[in-house]
Short mmCIF file of C-alpha atoms in Angstrom, two decimals:
data_model
loop_
_atom_site.label_atom_id
_atom_site.label_comp_id
_atom_site.label_asym_id
_atom_site.label_seq_id
_atom_site.Cartn_x
_atom_site.Cartn_y
_atom_site.Cartn_z
CA MET K 184 0.00 0.00 0.00
CA THR K 185 2.79 2.42 0.67
CA VAL K 186 3.99 2.09 -2.96
CA ILE K 187 0.53 2.89 -4.44
CA ALA K 188 0.01 6.15 -2.51
CA PRO K 189 3.10 7.92 -3.97
CA GLN K 190 2.19 6.69 -7.49
CA LEU K 191 -1.34 8.07 -7.12
CA ALA K 192 0.00 11.39 -5.92
CA SER K 193 2.38 11.63 -8.88
CA VAL K 194 -0.47 10.82 -11.34
CA ARG K 195 -2.56 13.61 -9.77
CA VAL K 196 0.31 16.07 -10.03
CA VAL K 197 0.89 15.18 -13.70
CA ALA K 198 -2.85 15.53 -14.46
CA LEU K 199 -2.98 18.95 -12.78
CA LEU K 200 0.14 20.02 -14.65
CA VAL K 201 -1.43 18.98 -18.00
CA VAL K 202 -4.61 20.94 -17.19
CA LEU K 203 -2.55 24.00 -16.24
CA ILE K 204 -0.49 23.84 -19.46
CA VAL K 205 -3.63 23.46 -21.62
CA TRP K 206 -5.26 26.42 -19.83
CA LEU K 207 -2.13 28.58 -20.27
CA VAL K 208 -1.93 27.74 -24.00
CA LEU K 209 -5.64 28.29 -24.75
CA ARG K 210 -6.42 31.12 -22.30
CA PRO K 211 -10.21 30.55 -22.46
CA THR K 212 -12.37 33.67 -22.17
CA LYS K 213 -16.15 34.01 -22.33
CA PRO K 214 -17.64 35.82 -25.35
CA LYS K 215 -18.21 39.58 -25.17
CA PHE K 216 -21.67 40.95 -26.05
CA TYR K 217 -22.54 44.48 -27.14
CA LEU K 218 -25.95 46.06 -27.66
CA GLN K 219 -25.30 48.16 -30.76
CA ASP K 220 -28.76 49.60 -31.38
CA THR K 221 -32.36 49.50 -30.22
CA ARG K 222 -35.22 50.80 -32.30
CA VAL K 223 -38.57 51.24 -30.59
CA VAL K 224 -41.23 50.46 -33.18
CA GLN K 225 -44.10 50.56 -30.69
CA LEU K 226 -44.48 51.20 -26.96
CA ASN K 227 -48.11 51.75 -25.95
CA LEU K 228 -49.42 51.59 -22.41
CA THR K 229 -53.21 51.32 -22.13
CA THR K 230 -53.96 53.51 -19.16
CA GLY K 231 -56.48 52.28 -16.63
CA VAL K 232 -55.97 48.59 -17.39
CA GLY K 233 -52.14 48.51 -17.42
CA LEU K 234 -51.63 46.59 -20.66
CA LEU K 235 -48.35 47.21 -22.50
CA THR K 236 -47.90 46.51 -26.19
CA SER K 237 -44.36 46.85 -27.47
CA VAL K 238 -42.20 46.08 -30.49
CA PHE K 239 -38.42 46.53 -30.45
CA GLN K 240 -35.76 45.82 -33.04
CA ILE K 241 -32.42 45.23 -31.39
CA THR K 242 -28.96 44.81 -32.86
CA LEU K 243 -26.81 42.61 -30.65
CA SER K 244 -23.27 41.51 -31.44
CA SER K 245 -21.08 38.85 -29.90
CA ARG K 246 -17.30 38.81 -30.17
CA ASN K 247 -15.27 35.69 -29.46
CA PRO K 248 -11.96 36.94 -28.00
CA ASN K 249 -10.39 33.47 -27.98
CA GLY K 250 -7.59 32.80 -30.44
CA ARG K 251 -7.98 29.00 -30.53
CA ILE K 252 -11.48 28.31 -29.20
CA GLY K 253 -14.76 28.39 -31.15
CA VAL K 254 -18.27 28.77 -29.74
CA TYR K 255 -21.49 27.00 -30.74
CA TYR K 256 -24.63 28.96 -29.77
CA ASP K 257 -27.58 26.63 -29.18
CA ARG K 258 -31.17 27.49 -28.18
CA ASN K 259 -30.71 31.14 -27.25
CA ALA K 260 -33.65 33.51 -26.75
CA ALA K 261 -33.81 37.29 -26.23
CA TYR K 262 -36.45 39.33 -24.42
CA VAL K 263 -36.88 42.78 -22.84
CA LEU K 264 -37.39 43.49 -19.14
CA TYR K 265 -38.76 46.60 -17.42
CA LYS K 266 -37.94 46.79 -13.71
CA GLY K 267 -37.59 43.01 -13.57
CA GLN K 268 -40.81 42.15 -15.44
CA GLN K 269 -40.60 40.55 -18.87
CA ILE K 270 -42.47 42.79 -21.35
CA THR K 271 -41.80 40.90 -24.61
CA ALA K 272 -42.05 37.27 -25.54
CA ALA K 273 -38.79 35.33 -25.75
CA THR K 274 -37.59 35.41 -29.36
CA ALA K 275 -35.26 32.65 -30.55
CA LEU K 276 -31.89 33.73 -31.92
CA PRO K 277 -30.59 31.63 -34.81
CA PRO K 278 -28.14 28.94 -33.66
CA GLY K 279 -24.68 29.02 -35.15
CA TYR K 280 -20.95 28.63 -34.83
CA GLN K 281 -18.59 31.48 -33.99
CA GLY K 282 -14.97 30.87 -34.88
CA ALA K 283 -11.94 32.16 -33.01
CA ASN K 284 -11.72 35.99 -32.99
CA ASP K 285 -15.00 36.15 -34.93
CA VAL K 286 -18.07 38.42 -34.57
CA ILE K 287 -21.75 37.47 -34.93
CA VAL K 288 -24.56 40.04 -35.24
CA TRP K 289 -28.25 39.37 -34.57
CA SER K 290 -31.08 41.86 -35.33
CA PRO K 291 -34.37 40.30 -34.16
CA TYR K 292 -37.71 41.97 -33.54
CA LEU K 293 -39.02 41.46 -30.00
CA PHE K 294 -42.81 41.60 -29.51
CA GLY K 295 -45.02 42.00 -26.47
CA ALA K 296 -48.78 42.09 -27.12
CA ALA K 297 -51.06 43.36 -24.33
CA VAL K 298 -48.69 42.33 -21.53
CA PRO K 299 -50.38 42.99 -18.17
CA LEU K 300 -48.29 45.18 -15.89
CA ALA K 301 -48.67 45.42 -12.14
CA PRO K 302 -50.31 48.78 -11.26
CA TYR K 303 -47.11 50.13 -9.71
CA LEU K 304 -45.12 49.21 -12.86
CA ALA K 305 -47.68 50.85 -15.14
CA GLU K 306 -47.44 54.01 -13.04
CA ALA K 307 -43.62 53.85 -13.02
CA LEU K 308 -43.51 53.47 -16.82
CA TYR K 309 -45.90 56.39 -17.24
CA GLN K 310 -43.71 58.52 -14.92
CA ASP K 311 -40.48 57.49 -16.67
CA LYS K 312 -41.97 58.33 -20.06
CA ASN K 313 -43.08 61.76 -18.80
CA ALA K 314 -39.67 62.36 -17.21
CA GLY K 315 -38.04 61.76 -20.59
CA TYR K 316 -36.12 58.54 -20.01
CA ILE K 317 -36.77 54.82 -19.79
CA LEU K 318 -34.32 52.16 -18.62
CA LEU K 319 -35.00 48.68 -19.99
CA TYR K 320 -32.85 45.56 -20.03
CA LEU K 321 -32.27 43.16 -22.88
CA HIS K 322 -31.78 39.65 -21.58
CA VAL K 323 -30.46 36.64 -23.52
CA ASP K 324 -30.85 33.21 -21.99
CA GLY K 325 -29.54 30.06 -23.61
CA ARG K 326 -26.82 27.49 -24.04
CA LEU K 327 -23.42 27.33 -25.67
CA ARG K 328 -20.69 24.79 -26.33
CA TRP K 329 -16.94 25.33 -26.70
CA LYS K 330 -14.90 23.84 -29.57
CA VAL K 331 -11.17 23.22 -29.40
CA GLY K 332 -9.82 21.40 -32.44
CA THR K 333 -12.18 18.47 -32.95
CA TRP K 334 -13.31 18.33 -29.30
CA ILE K 335 -16.70 19.90 -28.46
CA SER K 336 -17.71 20.45 -24.84
CA ASP K 337 -21.02 19.77 -23.14
CA HIS K 338 -23.61 22.56 -22.96
CA TYR K 339 -23.02 25.53 -20.67
CA HIS K 340 -25.74 27.95 -19.56
CA LEU K 341 -25.39 31.44 -21.07
CA GLN K 342 -26.92 34.58 -19.55
CA VAL K 343 -26.45 38.02 -21.10
CA ASN K 344 -27.85 41.23 -19.64
CA CYS K 345 -27.68 44.57 -21.51
CA PRO K 346 -28.93 47.94 -20.26
CA VAL K 347 -31.10 49.80 -22.79
CA PHE K 348 -31.22 53.49 -21.91
CA LEU K 349 -33.80 55.37 -23.96
CA THR K 350 -34.53 59.07 -23.92
CA VAL K 351 -37.95 60.32 -24.93
CA ASP K 352 -38.60 63.26 -27.24
CA SER K 353 -42.33 64.12 -27.13
CA SER K 354 -41.98 67.13 -29.43
CA ASN K 355 -42.16 65.03 -32.62
CA HIS K 356 -45.48 65.25 -34.39
CA TYR K 357 -46.85 62.54 -36.66
CA GLY K 358 -50.35 62.82 -38.12
CA ASP K 359 -52.91 64.11 -35.61
CA GLY K 360 -50.76 64.68 -32.55
CA PRO K 361 -47.48 64.20 -30.73
CA VAL K 362 -46.07 60.69 -30.70
CA PRO K 363 -43.09 60.10 -28.41
CA TYR K 364 -39.86 59.27 -30.19
CA PHE K 365 -37.32 57.13 -28.35
CA HIS K 366 -33.58 57.63 -28.78
CA PHE K 367 -31.11 54.85 -27.95
CA ARG K 368 -28.19 56.74 -26.43
CA GLN K 369 -25.09 54.71 -27.29
CA MET K 370 -23.71 51.24 -27.81
CA THR K 371 -23.40 49.44 -24.48
CA SER K 372 -21.41 46.43 -23.33
CA CYS K 373 -23.34 43.64 -21.67
CA THR K 374 -22.64 41.44 -18.68
CA VAL K 375 -22.10 37.80 -19.57
CA ASP K 376 -22.30 34.77 -17.29
CA VAL K 377 -21.36 31.29 -18.53
#
């Protein structure tokens, strides 16, 4: 038994050394996401009943900073949140492969039809709109796999959260009266958890 214990310890040390060398060579890093643009097609709150109908077109990019590692995006969906409540349906993003040092851009429409808001959220949205700014969050929830050479990993959970800061300009006039126009301020980086 005394001979087996040192052999086991040396095997563990060699295995840890191999893992460390592979990590140092590959330097794995999670993808970086950026919200490039948000266009508000529709954002209507039915006063009194608190129903929100919204349509957004977002432009979201992902950059793979890894020099030797590819990423497979599987079953990812994007949706918009207002103060923690989901206000659009989850919209599937097309699956695909992102090579090393590559960029992928998605531009889906996100829809929310007559989404009931809690009374305090309806009032908060009304106040934010009147104050001239609205802070929303774009959330992406899904799965990804890593590819190194011919080896492909198991699925990992992906969560992306992007702030969407909109300013409101109510002085624009279309047709019979003023219709608020929403400005997306600037491209923002997103937080990513894998």
